[in-house]
Amino acid sequence: MGEEMQLMINGKLTAIGPDMHFTDATTSSQDNLAGDEIAGVVGDLYINYKIQSPAEQWTQVMKALRVHGFSISFKG
């Protein structure tokens, strides 16, 4: 059986300004990896579930957290 990856989220929620939305930021490879890892464990958020996979939904969540000041790291 493979080694389990740990995903850690640390930081402080910060505003990004009135003229920007998290979706304006570029999606990073880290957002994609974190989204894929969490989707594999938690599953679907039922946000746009008919057009987005669970990994795509969680990638958006991870991107929003990163853009708003949280650091996402992996250990494993």
PDB file of N, CA, C and O in Angstrom:
ATOM      1  N   MET A   1       0.836  -1.172   0.000  1.00  0.00           N
ATOM      2  CA  MET A   1       0.000   0.000   0.000  1.00  0.00           C
ATOM      3  C   MET A   1       0.888   1.244   0.000  1.00  0.00           C
ATOM      4  O   MET A   1       1.882   1.317   0.708  1.00  0.00           O
ATOM      5  N   GLY A   2       0.533   2.280  -0.788  1.00  0.00           N
ATOM      6  CA  GLY A   2       1.335   3.492  -0.922  1.00  0.00           C
ATOM      7  C   GLY A   2       1.282   4.368   0.316  1.00  0.00           C
ATOM      8  O   GLY A   2       0.387   4.265   1.146  1.00  0.00           O
ATOM      9  N   GLU A   3       2.272   5.243   0.412  1.00  0.00           N
ATOM     10  CA  GLU A   3       2.345   6.164   1.539  1.00  0.00           C
ATOM     11  C   GLU A   3       1.304   7.263   1.366  1.00  0.00           C
ATOM     12  O   GLU A   3       1.087   7.782   0.278  1.00  0.00           O
ATOM     13  N   GLU A   4       0.647   7.626   2.449  1.00  0.00           N
ATOM     14  CA  GLU A   4      -0.388   8.639   2.416  1.00  0.00           C
ATOM     15  C   GLU A   4       0.231  10.033   2.432  1.00  0.00           C
ATOM     16  O   GLU A   4       1.162  10.304   3.181  1.00  0.00           O
ATOM     17  N   MET A   5      -0.287  10.928   1.596  1.00  0.00           N
ATOM     18  CA  MET A   5       0.200  12.302   1.548  1.00  0.00           C
ATOM     19  C   MET A   5      -0.577  13.148   2.549  1.00  0.00           C
ATOM     20  O   MET A   5      -1.787  12.987   2.683  1.00  0.00           O
ATOM     21  N   GLN A   6       0.119  14.010   3.257  1.00  0.00           N
ATOM     22  CA  GLN A   6      -0.521  14.951   4.168  1.00  0.00           C
ATOM     23  C   GLN A   6      -0.589  16.309   3.493  1.00  0.00           C
ATOM     24  O   GLN A   6       0.376  16.763   2.898  1.00  0.00           O
ATOM     25  N   LEU A   7      -1.719  16.947   3.592  1.00  0.00           N
ATOM     26  CA  LEU A   7      -1.913  18.288   3.064  1.00  0.00           C
ATOM     27  C   LEU A   7      -2.110  19.204   4.254  1.00  0.00           C
ATOM     28  O   LEU A   7      -2.954  18.935   5.104  1.00  0.00           O
ATOM     29  N   MET A   8      -1.295  20.253   4.342  1.00  0.00           N
ATOM     30  CA  MET A   8      -1.382  21.182   5.464  1.00  0.00           C
ATOM     31  C   MET A   8      -1.744  22.573   4.959  1.00  0.00           C
ATOM     32  O   MET A   8      -1.201  23.016   3.944  1.00  0.00           O
ATOM     33  N   ILE A   9      -2.672  23.217   5.639  1.00  0.00           N
ATOM     34  CA  ILE A   9      -3.092  24.566   5.281  1.00  0.00           C
ATOM     35  C   ILE A   9      -2.845  25.452   6.488  1.00  0.00           C
ATOM     36  O   ILE A   9      -3.362  25.209   7.573  1.00  0.00           O
ATOM     37  N   ASN A  10      -2.031  26.484   6.284  1.00  0.00           N
ATOM     38  CA  ASN A  10      -1.676  27.418   7.359  1.00  0.00           C
ATOM     39  C   ASN A  10      -1.800  28.834   6.833  1.00  0.00           C
ATOM     40  O   ASN A  10      -1.631  29.076   5.646  1.00  0.00           O
ATOM     41  N   GLY A  11      -2.043  29.753   7.717  1.00  0.00           N
ATOM     42  CA  GLY A  11      -2.057  31.148   7.303  1.00  0.00           C
ATOM     43  C   GLY A  11      -3.150  31.936   7.975  1.00  0.00           C
ATOM     44  O   GLY A  11      -3.784  31.488   8.929  1.00  0.00           O
ATOM     45  N   LYS A  12      -3.352  33.103   7.443  1.00  0.00           N
ATOM     46  CA  LYS A  12      -4.329  34.028   7.992  1.00  0.00           C
ATOM     47  C   LYS A  12      -5.147  34.587   6.829  1.00  0.00           C
ATOM     48  O   LYS A  12      -4.585  34.995   5.804  1.00  0.00           O
ATOM     49  N   LEU A  13      -6.441  34.602   6.984  1.00  0.00           N
ATOM     50  CA  LEU A  13      -7.329  35.105   5.947  1.00  0.00           C
ATOM     51  C   LEU A  13      -7.067  36.585   5.712  1.00  0.00           C
ATOM     52  O   LEU A  13      -7.082  37.383   6.651  1.00  0.00           O
ATOM     53  N   THR A  14      -6.794  36.942   4.465  1.00  0.00           N
ATOM     54  CA  THR A  14      -6.547  38.336   4.110  1.00  0.00           C
ATOM     55  C   THR A  14      -7.412  38.719   2.918  1.00  0.00           C
ATOM     56  O   THR A  14      -7.719  37.892   2.064  1.00  0.00           O
ATOM     57  N   ALA A  15      -7.771  39.984   2.883  1.00  0.00           N
ATOM     58  CA  ALA A  15      -8.542  40.504   1.751  1.00  0.00           C
ATOM     59  C   ALA A  15      -7.595  40.739   0.578  1.00  0.00           C
ATOM     60  O   ALA A  15      -6.408  41.004   0.763  1.00  0.00           O
ATOM     61  N   ILE A  16      -8.115  40.639  -0.630  1.00  0.00           N
ATOM     62  CA  ILE A  16      -7.276  40.852  -1.804  1.00  0.00           C
ATOM     63  C   ILE A  16      -7.605  42.145  -2.533  1.00  0.00           C
ATOM     64  O   ILE A  16      -7.012  42.444  -3.546  1.00  0.00           O
ATOM     65  N   GLY A  17      -8.526  42.901  -2.038  1.00  0.00           N
ATOM     66  CA  GLY A  17      -8.870  44.180  -2.654  1.00  0.00           C
ATOM     67  C   GLY A  17     -10.196  44.131  -3.379  1.00  0.00           C
ATOM     68  O   GLY A  17     -10.613  43.081  -3.865  1.00  0.00           O
ATOM     69  N   PRO A  18     -10.836  45.277  -3.476  1.00  0.00           N
ATOM     70  CA  PRO A  18     -12.180  45.321  -4.055  1.00  0.00           C
ATOM     71  C   PRO A  18     -12.218  45.092  -5.557  1.00  0.00           C
ATOM     72  O   PRO A  18     -13.260  44.757  -6.104  1.00  0.00           O
ATOM     73  N   ASP A  19     -11.093  45.270  -6.242  1.00  0.00           N
ATOM     74  CA  ASP A  19     -11.076  45.141  -7.695  1.00  0.00           C
ATOM     75  C   ASP A  19     -10.616  43.776  -8.179  1.00  0.00           C
ATOM     76  O   ASP A  19     -10.355  43.600  -9.363  1.00  0.00           O
ATOM     77  N   MET A  20     -10.481  42.810  -7.262  1.00  0.00           N
ATOM     78  CA  MET A  20     -10.013  41.485  -7.662  1.00  0.00           C
ATOM     79  C   MET A  20     -10.877  40.407  -7.014  1.00  0.00           C
ATOM     80  O   MET A  20     -11.329  40.562  -5.897  1.00  0.00           O
ATOM     81  N   HIS A  21     -11.079  39.345  -7.744  1.00  0.00           N
ATOM     82  CA  HIS A  21     -11.757  38.160  -7.239  1.00  0.00           C
ATOM     83  C   HIS A  21     -10.778  37.017  -7.368  1.00  0.00           C
ATOM     84  O   HIS A  21      -9.934  37.025  -8.276  1.00  0.00           O
ATOM     85  N   PHE A  22     -10.853  36.026  -6.501  1.00  0.00           N
ATOM     86  CA  PHE A  22      -9.877  34.939  -6.553  1.00  0.00           C
ATOM     87  C   PHE A  22      -9.838  34.264  -7.917  1.00  0.00           C
ATOM     88  O   PHE A  22      -8.808  33.752  -8.339  1.00  0.00           O
ATOM     89  N   THR A  23     -10.942  34.275  -8.640  1.00  0.00           N
ATOM     90  CA  THR A  23     -10.953  33.638  -9.952  1.00  0.00           C
ATOM     91  C   THR A  23     -10.129  34.408 -10.980  1.00  0.00           C
ATOM     92  O   THR A  23      -9.829  33.874 -12.049  1.00  0.00           O
ATOM     93  N   ASP A  24      -9.746  35.657 -10.666  1.00  0.00           N
ATOM     94  CA  ASP A  24      -8.880  36.432 -11.552  1.00  0.00           C
ATOM     95  C   ASP A  24      -7.433  35.932 -11.505  1.00  0.00           C
ATOM     96  O   ASP A  24      -6.663  36.196 -12.414  1.00  0.00           O
ATOM     97  N   ALA A  25      -7.067  35.230 -10.445  1.00  0.00           N
ATOM     98  CA  ALA A  25      -5.707  34.706 -10.295  1.00  0.00           C
ATOM     99  C   ALA A  25      -5.536  33.457 -11.149  1.00  0.00           C
ATOM    100  O   ALA A  25      -6.487  32.717 -11.403  1.00  0.00           O
ATOM    101  N   THR A  26      -4.309  33.217 -11.566  1.00  0.00           N
ATOM    102  CA  THR A  26      -3.991  32.017 -12.331  1.00  0.00           C
ATOM    103  C   THR A  26      -4.025  30.803 -11.413  1.00  0.00           C
ATOM    104  O   THR A  26      -3.526  30.860 -10.288  1.00  0.00           O
ATOM    105  N   THR A  27      -4.614  29.726 -11.879  1.00  0.00           N
ATOM    106  CA  THR A  27      -4.641  28.476 -11.116  1.00  0.00           C
ATOM    107  C   THR A  27      -3.258  27.854 -11.181  1.00  0.00           C
ATOM    108  O   THR A  27      -2.715  27.645 -12.255  1.00  0.00           O
ATOM    109  N   SER A  28      -2.680  27.571 -10.013  1.00  0.00           N
ATOM    110  CA  SER A  28      -1.329  27.008  -9.958  1.00  0.00           C
ATOM    111  C   SER A  28      -1.374  25.484  -9.977  1.00  0.00           C
ATOM    112  O   SER A  28      -2.419  24.870  -9.733  1.00  0.00           O
ATOM    113  N   SER A  29      -0.224  24.883 -10.237  1.00  0.00           N
ATOM    114  CA  SER A  29      -0.130  23.429 -10.190  1.00  0.00           C
ATOM    115  C   SER A  29      -0.385  22.939  -8.771  1.00  0.00           C
ATOM    116  O   SER A  29      -0.926  21.852  -8.566  1.00  0.00           O
ATOM    117  N   GLN A  30      -0.034  23.753  -7.776  1.00  0.00           N
ATOM    118  CA  GLN A  30      -0.290  23.402  -6.376  1.00  0.00           C
ATOM    119  C   GLN A  30      -1.796  23.376  -6.104  1.00  0.00           C
ATOM    120  O   GLN A  30      -2.286  22.511  -5.396  1.00  0.00           O
ATOM    121  N   ASP A  31      -2.533  24.331  -6.676  1.00  0.00           N
ATOM    122  CA  ASP A  31      -3.996  24.332  -6.546  1.00  0.00           C
ATOM    123  C   ASP A  31      -4.563  23.033  -7.114  1.00  0.00           C
ATOM    124  O   ASP A  31      -5.429  22.406  -6.507  1.00  0.00           O
ATOM    125  N   ASN A  32      -4.071  22.654  -8.287  1.00  0.00           N
ATOM    126  CA  ASN A  32      -4.550  21.424  -8.935  1.00  0.00           C
ATOM    127  C   ASN A  32      -4.233  20.193  -8.098  1.00  0.00           C
ATOM    128  O   ASN A  32      -5.089  19.317  -7.927  1.00  0.00           O
ATOM    129  N   LEU A  33      -3.010  20.103  -7.580  1.00  0.00           N
ATOM    130  CA  LEU A  33      -2.620  18.943  -6.781  1.00  0.00           C
ATOM    131  C   LEU A  33      -3.437  18.862  -5.501  1.00  0.00           C
ATOM    132  O   LEU A  33      -3.963  17.804  -5.148  1.00  0.00           O
ATOM    133  N   ALA A  34      -3.584  19.992  -4.813  1.00  0.00           N
ATOM    134  CA  ALA A  34      -4.359  20.008  -3.571  1.00  0.00           C
ATOM    135  C   ALA A  34      -5.817  19.658  -3.843  1.00  0.00           C
ATOM    136  O   ALA A  34      -6.434  18.893  -3.101  1.00  0.00           O
ATOM    137  N   GLY A  35      -6.376  20.208  -4.911  1.00  0.00           N
ATOM    138  CA  GLY A  35      -7.752  19.898  -5.271  1.00  0.00           C
ATOM    139  C   GLY A  35      -7.953  18.426  -5.560  1.00  0.00           C
ATOM    140  O   GLY A  35      -8.924  17.813  -5.128  1.00  0.00           O
ATOM    141  N   ASP A  36      -7.009  17.843  -6.279  1.00  0.00           N
ATOM    142  CA  ASP A  36      -7.092  16.423  -6.610  1.00  0.00           C
ATOM    143  C   ASP A  36      -6.985  15.549  -5.359  1.00  0.00           C
ATOM    144  O   ASP A  36      -7.739  14.593  -5.190  1.00  0.00           O
ATOM    145  N   GLU A  37      -6.051  15.897  -4.465  1.00  0.00           N
ATOM    146  CA  GLU A  37      -5.859  15.125  -3.235  1.00  0.00           C
ATOM    147  C   GLU A  37      -7.107  15.169  -2.347  1.00  0.00           C
ATOM    148  O   GLU A  37      -7.560  14.144  -1.841  1.00  0.00           O
ATOM    149  N   ILE A  38      -7.661  16.350  -2.155  1.00  0.00           N
ATOM    150  CA  ILE A  38      -8.830  16.485  -1.285  1.00  0.00           C
ATOM    151  C   ILE A  38     -10.053  15.824  -1.918  1.00  0.00           C
ATOM    152  O   ILE A  38     -10.832  15.158  -1.241  1.00  0.00           O
ATOM    153  N   ALA A  39     -10.214  15.984  -3.221  1.00  0.00           N
ATOM    154  CA  ALA A  39     -11.358  15.356  -3.903  1.00  0.00           C
ATOM    155  C   ALA A  39     -11.320  13.846  -3.768  1.00  0.00           C
ATOM    156  O   ALA A  39     -12.363  13.202  -3.645  1.00  0.00           O
ATOM    157  N   GLY A  40     -10.113  13.280  -3.759  1.00  0.00           N
ATOM    158  CA  GLY A  40      -9.980  11.838  -3.626  1.00  0.00           C
ATOM    159  C   GLY A  40     -10.435  11.316  -2.277  1.00  0.00           C
ATOM    160  O   GLY A  40     -10.828  10.160  -2.144  1.00  0.00           O
ATOM    161  N   VAL A  41     -10.401  12.176  -1.270  1.00  0.00           N
ATOM    162  CA  VAL A  41     -10.797  11.771   0.084  1.00  0.00           C
ATOM    163  C   VAL A  41     -12.220  12.237   0.399  1.00  0.00           C
ATOM    164  O   VAL A  41     -13.052  11.465   0.854  1.00  0.00           O
ATOM    165  N   VAL A  42     -12.502  13.511   0.144  1.00  0.00           N
ATOM    166  CA  VAL A  42     -13.778  14.098   0.538  1.00  0.00           C
ATOM    167  C   VAL A  42     -14.861  13.850  -0.505  1.00  0.00           C
ATOM    168  O   VAL A  42     -16.006  13.599  -0.170  1.00  0.00           O
ATOM    169  N   GLY A  43     -14.496  13.938  -1.768  1.00  0.00           N
ATOM    170  CA  GLY A  43     -15.478  13.753  -2.828  1.00  0.00           C
ATOM    171  C   GLY A  43     -16.068  15.058  -3.304  1.00  0.00           C
ATOM    172  O   GLY A  43     -15.445  16.107  -3.228  1.00  0.00           O
ATOM    173  N   ASP A  44     -17.293  14.998  -3.765  1.00  0.00           N
ATOM    174  CA  ASP A  44     -17.965  16.111  -4.425  1.00  0.00           C
ATOM    175  C   ASP A  44     -18.461  17.155  -3.439  1.00  0.00           C
ATOM    176  O   ASP A  44     -18.921  16.832  -2.354  1.00  0.00           O
ATOM    177  N   LEU A  45     -18.375  18.421  -3.847  1.00  0.00           N
ATOM    178  CA  LEU A  45     -18.938  19.526  -3.061  1.00  0.00           C
ATOM    179  C   LEU A  45     -20.352  19.871  -3.513  1.00  0.00           C
ATOM    180  O   LEU A  45     -21.027  20.661  -2.886  1.00  0.00           O
ATOM    181  N   TYR A  46     -20.766  19.326  -4.643  1.00  0.00           N
ATOM    182  CA  TYR A  46     -22.048  19.642  -5.263  1.00  0.00           C
ATOM    183  C   TYR A  46     -22.161  21.115  -5.620  1.00  0.00           C
ATOM    184  O   TYR A  46     -23.220  21.716  -5.536  1.00  0.00           O
ATOM    185  N   ILE A  47     -21.022  21.680  -6.024  1.00  0.00           N
ATOM    186  CA  ILE A  47     -20.976  23.029  -6.580  1.00  0.00           C
ATOM    187  C   ILE A  47     -20.687  22.830  -8.061  1.00  0.00           C
ATOM    188  O   ILE A  47     -19.635  22.322  -8.427  1.00  0.00           O
ATOM    189  N   ASN A  48     -21.594  23.188  -8.913  1.00  0.00           N
ATOM    190  CA  ASN A  48     -21.439  22.949 -10.350  1.00  0.00           C
ATOM    191  C   ASN A  48     -21.152  21.481 -10.633  1.00  0.00           C
ATOM    192  O   ASN A  48     -20.400  21.152 -11.552  1.00  0.00           O
ATOM    193  N   TYR A  49     -21.730  20.590  -9.852  1.00  0.00           N
ATOM    194  CA  TYR A  49     -21.401  19.171  -9.953  1.00  0.00           C
ATOM    195  C   TYR A  49     -21.762  18.561 -11.306  1.00  0.00           C
ATOM    196  O   TYR A  49     -21.217  17.529 -11.672  1.00  0.00           O
ATOM    197  N   LYS A  50     -22.643  19.201 -12.039  1.00  0.00           N
ATOM    198  CA  LYS A  50     -23.001  18.657 -13.353  1.00  0.00           C
ATOM    199  C   LYS A  50     -21.981  19.018 -14.425  1.00  0.00           C
ATOM    200  O   LYS A  50     -21.944  18.380 -15.473  1.00  0.00           O
ATOM    201  N   ILE A  51     -21.148  20.044 -14.156  1.00  0.00           N
ATOM    202  CA  ILE A  51     -20.173  20.452 -15.167  1.00  0.00           C
ATOM    203  C   ILE A  51     -18.724  20.395 -14.671  1.00  0.00           C
ATOM    204  O   ILE A  51     -17.805  20.487 -15.470  1.00  0.00           O
ATOM    205  N   GLN A  52     -18.511  20.259 -13.356  1.00  0.00           N
ATOM    206  CA  GLN A  52     -17.160  20.192 -12.805  1.00  0.00           C
ATOM    207  C   GLN A  52     -16.977  18.917 -11.996  1.00  0.00           C
ATOM    208  O   GLN A  52     -17.844  18.559 -11.204  1.00  0.00           O
ATOM    209  N   SER A  53     -15.833  18.286 -12.174  1.00  0.00           N
ATOM    210  CA  SER A  53     -15.510  17.106 -11.376  1.00  0.00           C
ATOM    211  C   SER A  53     -15.209  17.543  -9.937  1.00  0.00           C
ATOM    212  O   SER A  53     -14.940  18.730  -9.686  1.00  0.00           O
ATOM    213  N   PRO A  54     -15.219  16.612  -8.982  1.00  0.00           N
ATOM    214  CA  PRO A  54     -14.836  16.972  -7.621  1.00  0.00           C
ATOM    215  C   PRO A  54     -13.441  17.615  -7.563  1.00  0.00           C
ATOM    216  O   PRO A  54     -13.238  18.581  -6.831  1.00  0.00           O
ATOM    217  N   ALA A  55     -12.503  17.112  -8.355  1.00  0.00           N
ATOM    218  CA  ALA A  55     -11.149  17.698  -8.349  1.00  0.00           C
ATOM    219  C   ALA A  55     -11.173  19.138  -8.844  1.00  0.00           C
ATOM    220  O   ALA A  55     -10.478  20.001  -8.288  1.00  0.00           O
ATOM    221  N   GLU A  56     -11.975  19.430  -9.855  1.00  0.00           N
ATOM    222  CA  GLU A  56     -12.075  20.808 -10.353  1.00  0.00           C
ATOM    223  C   GLU A  56     -12.708  21.725  -9.305  1.00  0.00           C
ATOM    224  O   GLU A  56     -12.275  22.868  -9.121  1.00  0.00           O
ATOM    225  N   GLN A  57     -13.719  21.221  -8.600  1.00  0.00           N
ATOM    226  CA  GLN A  57     -14.364  22.013  -7.554  1.00  0.00           C
ATOM    227  C   GLN A  57     -13.376  22.335  -6.438  1.00  0.00           C
ATOM    228  O   GLN A  57     -13.253  23.487  -6.001  1.00  0.00           O
ATOM    229  N   TRP A  58     -12.659  21.311  -5.969  1.00  0.00           N
ATOM    230  CA  TRP A  58     -11.710  21.503  -4.873  1.00  0.00           C
ATOM    231  C   TRP A  58     -10.516  22.349  -5.302  1.00  0.00           C
ATOM    232  O   TRP A  58      -9.936  23.080  -4.493  1.00  0.00           O
ATOM    233  N   THR A  59     -10.141  22.278  -6.573  1.00  0.00           N
ATOM    234  CA  THR A  59      -9.062  23.140  -7.068  1.00  0.00           C
ATOM    235  C   THR A  59      -9.448  24.601  -6.896  1.00  0.00           C
ATOM    236  O   THR A  59      -8.621  25.425  -6.489  1.00  0.00           O
ATOM    237  N   GLN A  60     -10.697  24.934  -7.177  1.00  0.00           N
ATOM    238  CA  GLN A  60     -11.154  26.315  -6.997  1.00  0.00           C
ATOM    239  C   GLN A  60     -11.112  26.724  -5.522  1.00  0.00           C
ATOM    240  O   GLN A  60     -10.731  27.847  -5.190  1.00  0.00           O
ATOM    241  N   VAL A  61     -11.489  25.811  -4.631  1.00  0.00           N
ATOM    242  CA  VAL A  61     -11.416  26.093  -3.188  1.00  0.00           C
ATOM    243  C   VAL A  61      -9.969  26.333  -2.771  1.00  0.00           C
ATOM    244  O   VAL A  61      -9.663  27.286  -2.052  1.00  0.00           O
ATOM    245  N   MET A  62      -9.062  25.475  -3.229  1.00  0.00           N
ATOM    246  CA  MET A  62      -7.649  25.612  -2.866  1.00  0.00           C
ATOM    247  C   MET A  62      -7.075  26.911  -3.409  1.00  0.00           C
ATOM    248  O   MET A  62      -6.303  27.605  -2.736  1.00  0.00           O
ATOM    249  N   LYS A  63      -7.463  27.289  -4.622  1.00  0.00           N
ATOM    250  CA  LYS A  63      -7.001  28.549  -5.200  1.00  0.00           C
ATOM    251  C   LYS A  63      -7.518  29.727  -4.380  1.00  0.00           C
ATOM    252  O   LYS A  63      -6.771  30.658  -4.076  1.00  0.00           O
ATOM    253  N   ALA A  64      -8.790  29.698  -4.000  1.00  0.00           N
ATOM    254  CA  ALA A  64      -9.354  30.785  -3.190  1.00  0.00           C
ATOM    255  C   ALA A  64      -8.608  30.916  -1.867  1.00  0.00           C
ATOM    256  O   ALA A  64      -8.285  32.030  -1.431  1.00  0.00           O
ATOM    257  N   LEU A  65      -8.314  29.787  -1.219  1.00  0.00           N
ATOM    258  CA  LEU A  65      -7.567  29.840   0.044  1.00  0.00           C
ATOM    259  C   LEU A  65      -6.184  30.436  -0.161  1.00  0.00           C
ATOM    260  O   LEU A  65      -5.743  31.305   0.603  1.00  0.00           O
ATOM    261  N   ARG A  66      -5.477  29.999  -1.214  1.00  0.00           N
ATOM    262  CA  ARG A  66      -4.130  30.507  -1.486  1.00  0.00           C
ATOM    263  C   ARG A  66      -4.153  32.001  -1.765  1.00  0.00           C
ATOM    264  O   ARG A  66      -3.377  32.768  -1.194  1.00  0.00           O
ATOM    265  N   VAL A  67      -5.056  32.435  -2.622  1.00  0.00           N
ATOM    266  CA  VAL A  67      -5.137  33.851  -2.990  1.00  0.00           C
ATOM    267  C   VAL A  67      -5.474  34.715  -1.776  1.00  0.00           C
ATOM    268  O   VAL A  67      -5.015  35.846  -1.662  1.00  0.00           O
ATOM    269  N   HIS A  68      -6.225  34.165  -0.840  1.00  0.00           N
ATOM    270  CA  HIS A  68      -6.625  34.909   0.356  1.00  0.00           C
ATOM    271  C   HIS A  68      -5.667  34.714   1.528  1.00  0.00           C
ATOM    272  O   HIS A  68      -6.020  34.975   2.674  1.00  0.00           O
ATOM    273  N   GLY A  69      -4.443  34.259   1.263  1.00  0.00           N
ATOM    274  CA  GLY A  69      -3.405  34.298   2.279  1.00  0.00           C
ATOM    275  C   GLY A  69      -3.004  32.993   2.938  1.00  0.00           C
ATOM    276  O   GLY A  69      -2.191  33.003   3.844  1.00  0.00           O
ATOM    277  N   PHE A  70      -3.565  31.877   2.504  1.00  0.00           N
ATOM    278  CA  PHE A  70      -3.215  30.619   3.135  1.00  0.00           C
ATOM    279  C   PHE A  70      -2.125  29.901   2.348  1.00  0.00           C
ATOM    280  O   PHE A  70      -2.095  29.924   1.124  1.00  0.00           O
ATOM    281  N   SER A  71      -1.234  29.269   3.076  1.00  0.00           N
ATOM    282  CA  SER A  71      -0.153  28.496   2.484  1.00  0.00           C
ATOM    283  C   SER A  71      -0.569  27.029   2.497  1.00  0.00           C
ATOM    284  O   SER A  71      -0.965  26.507   3.537  1.00  0.00           O
ATOM    285  N   ILE A  72      -0.447  26.382   1.362  1.00  0.00           N
ATOM    286  CA  ILE A  72      -0.803  24.974   1.240  1.00  0.00           C
ATOM    287  C   ILE A  72       0.473  24.201   0.975  1.00  0.00           C
ATOM    288  O   ILE A  72       1.214  24.514   0.045  1.00  0.00           O
ATOM    289  N   SER A  73       0.755  23.226   1.812  1.00  0.00           N
ATOM    290  CA  SER A  73       1.978  22.433   1.640  1.00  0.00           C
ATOM    291  C   SER A  73       1.649  20.950   1.749  1.00  0.00           C
ATOM    292  O   SER A  73       0.592  20.570   2.242  1.00  0.00           O
ATOM    293  N   PHE A  74       2.576  20.154   1.271  1.00  0.00           N
ATOM    294  CA  PHE A  74       2.388  18.712   1.220  1.00  0.00           C
ATOM    295  C   PHE A  74       3.535  18.016   1.920  1.00  0.00           C
ATOM    296  O   PHE A  74       4.667  18.460   1.871  1.00  0.00           O
ATOM    297  N   LYS A  75       3.212  16.916   2.564  1.00  0.00           N
ATOM    298  CA  LYS A  75       4.224  16.098   3.222  1.00  0.00           C
ATOM    299  C   LYS A  75       3.842  14.650   2.983  1.00  0.00           C
ATOM    300  O   LYS A  75       2.702  14.281   3.104  1.00  0.00           O
ATOM    301  N   GLY A  76       4.793  13.872   2.667  1.00  0.00           N
ATOM    302  CA  GLY A  76       4.440  12.485   2.493  1.00  0.00           C
ATOM    303  C   GLY A  76       5.465  11.765   1.740  1.00  0.00           C
ATOM    304  O   GLY A  76       5.573  10.715   1.411  1.00  0.00           O
TER     305      GLY A  76
END
